[in-house]
Structure formats: C-alpha cells, structure tokens
Amino acid sequence: MEFTDWIKVVALVTDLPLEATLNVDLNRLLTLEAIRNLRLRYCHHLDANRMDALAQLFTEDAICQVDRGSWRGRVAIQQGLSQAFSAFDTQQRGTYPFMHAVSNHWIEMLDEDRAEGRCYLIDFATQRAAGENPLLLLGLYADEYRRVDGQWLISRTRLDVIWPEPDVGGGDPGNGLVLPS
C-alpha cells in the first residue's frame, strides 16, 4: 500500500477531510524533527564550547544529570557543563575536546506540549594521542521535552553511561522512562 493510500484510510477512519489528515501528519513530523534538532544542537554547542547558546536549549527550571554532576535551573546547568568542558579540555584548545555523536532518537509525544525521548550517545575524546582509543564513553540520553512559547526545550535530561562503567536508569519514552526528579 502506498503512503497516499494510508492517508486516505486514516481520513476515512477518523472522519477527517483528507487535507486535515495530511496537516496533522505533517505537524507531527515537524514536531518530531524540531525535537531531534534540539538534541543535535545540544551536542554541537557543547562540543564547540558555546555555553550561552547551550543554556538556551533548556527550560528555566530544567534538571540535567550527567556523569559529572546534577544541576537544576538553566544557570546551574550552564555552569556545570562549562566545568565539565574545562575538565576534558586538557590541552586548553577552547573547543572540541570531545565530540558527541547521537543516533537512534526515539521520541514519544505525551501531549501537544510534552514529549519524552531516548537516543544513543557515542562520545569521542579528541585530545588523545594517535593510536590511543578515542572512545570516551557510550551512553543513552533520557530526555523530557517541553514546548514553551512555541519553542521545544529540554526540561529534564539524564545521561545513562553504558561503557566503560555501566550506570543505566532504563525505561522507554512514554512508558516509565527514568528521568531526574
């Protein structure tokens, strides 16, 4: 069955006009892409040491829990992630002491203004000597997202480390995802 056939079936089942069904699906896809882009921007801003831009990706009352600490509020998160960045920037380059690569982003909408997600993290250390293992850690981000004034932001995030030392919270988005409280 072609995609357009599925849309027609959805329109029949929901008693919505075909155009309304297409708009609902398109809005959902745009929302999911905005949330995915939020996590990607987090990685780019953190790696490049753009802490002001990074802080703007969080709600004012956000909670961030990573292997380097746990912080509440946008200002505390910015300070905590700045300190974590400095700890890894052993050669004092000012940018890219690590590179966060995320994939397999699973997002579940809780309502029109809240969602939960989980994605894989492969974190590389860029200041190690050639021949050394560049892998810093493998992890999973567990996130809660909120739409505030039309913009999707991270309201709670937890980094579960899988390797080298497992520390996993667990759960699935929309079904018992373990988030900081």
mmCIF file of C-alpha atoms in Angstrom, residues 31-94:
data_model
loop_
_atom_site.group_PDB
_atom_site.id
_atom_site.type_symbol
_atom_site.label_atom_id
_atom_site.label_comp_id
_atom_site.label_asym_id
_atom_site.label_seq_id
_atom_site.Cartn_x
_atom_site.Cartn_y
_atom_site.Cartn_z
ATOM 1 C CA THR A 31 7.380 18.497 15.844
ATOM 2 C CA LEU A 32 9.483 15.323 15.934
ATOM 3 C CA GLU A 33 12.125 16.941 13.736
ATOM 4 C CA ALA A 34 12.239 20.050 15.969
ATOM 5 C CA ILE A 35 12.848 17.822 18.998
ATOM 6 C CA ARG A 36 15.570 15.819 17.208
ATOM 7 C CA ASN A 37 17.208 19.081 16.168
ATOM 8 C CA LEU A 38 17.197 20.214 19.811
ATOM 9 C CA ARG A 39 19.400 17.285 20.859
ATOM 10 C CA LEU A 40 21.696 17.812 17.843
ATOM 11 C CA ARG A 41 22.137 21.496 18.708
ATOM 12 C CA TYR A 42 22.945 20.470 22.300
ATOM 13 C CA CYS A 43 25.823 18.316 21.010
ATOM 14 C CA HIS A 44 27.199 20.972 18.664
ATOM 15 C CA HIS A 45 27.021 23.773 21.250
ATOM 16 C CA LEU A 46 28.607 21.651 23.994
ATOM 17 C CA ASP A 47 31.440 20.404 21.780
ATOM 18 C CA ALA A 48 32.182 23.911 20.458
ATOM 19 C CA ASN A 49 32.067 25.472 23.956
ATOM 20 C CA ARG A 50 29.141 27.748 23.079
ATOM 21 C CA MET A 51 27.714 27.644 26.584
ATOM 22 C CA ASP A 52 25.379 30.639 26.237
ATOM 23 C CA ALA A 53 23.673 29.023 23.240
ATOM 24 C CA LEU A 54 23.674 25.656 25.011
ATOM 25 C CA ALA A 55 21.913 27.084 28.073
ATOM 26 C CA GLN A 56 19.103 28.447 25.882
ATOM 27 C CA LEU A 57 18.148 24.875 24.921
ATOM 28 C CA PHE A 58 16.884 24.237 28.477
ATOM 29 C CA THR A 59 13.755 25.400 30.294
ATOM 30 C CA GLU A 60 14.365 27.810 33.180
ATOM 31 C CA ASP A 61 13.567 25.009 35.679
ATOM 32 C CA ALA A 62 15.358 22.201 33.821
ATOM 33 C CA ILE A 63 17.229 19.365 35.520
ATOM 34 C CA CYS A 64 20.388 17.926 33.966
ATOM 35 C CA GLN A 65 22.036 14.791 35.357
ATOM 36 C CA VAL A 66 25.261 13.532 33.756
ATOM 37 C CA ASP A 67 28.292 11.583 34.945
ATOM 38 C CA ARG A 68 29.943 14.862 36.067
ATOM 39 C CA GLY A 69 27.080 16.076 38.258
ATOM 40 C CA SER A 70 23.443 17.052 38.546
ATOM 41 C CA TRP A 71 22.180 20.614 38.175
ATOM 42 C CA ARG A 72 18.829 22.405 38.483
ATOM 43 C CA GLY A 73 17.997 25.515 36.514
ATOM 44 C CA ARG A 74 19.412 26.993 33.338
ATOM 45 C CA VAL A 75 22.212 28.958 35.066
ATOM 46 C CA ALA A 76 23.412 25.981 37.141
ATOM 47 C CA ILE A 77 23.323 23.729 34.068
ATOM 48 C CA GLN A 78 25.414 26.213 32.095
ATOM 49 C CA GLN A 79 27.968 26.463 34.922
ATOM 50 C CA GLY A 80 28.094 22.690 35.450
ATOM 51 C CA LEU A 81 28.542 21.881 31.770
ATOM 52 C CA SER A 82 31.194 24.626 31.492
ATOM 53 C CA GLN A 83 33.151 22.996 34.320
ATOM 54 C CA ALA A 84 32.764 19.571 32.697
ATOM 55 C CA PHE A 85 34.003 21.010 29.402
ATOM 56 C CA SER A 86 37.069 22.505 31.127
ATOM 57 C CA ALA A 87 37.882 19.177 32.789
ATOM 58 C CA PHE A 88 38.054 17.475 29.382
ATOM 59 C CA ASP A 89 39.852 20.336 27.604
ATOM 60 C CA THR A 90 43.250 19.206 28.899
ATOM 61 C CA GLN A 91 45.131 20.923 26.061
ATOM 62 C CA GLN A 92 43.156 24.149 26.597
ATOM 63 C CA ARG A 93 42.133 24.433 22.951
ATOM 64 C CA GLY A 94 38.811 26.012 23.913
#
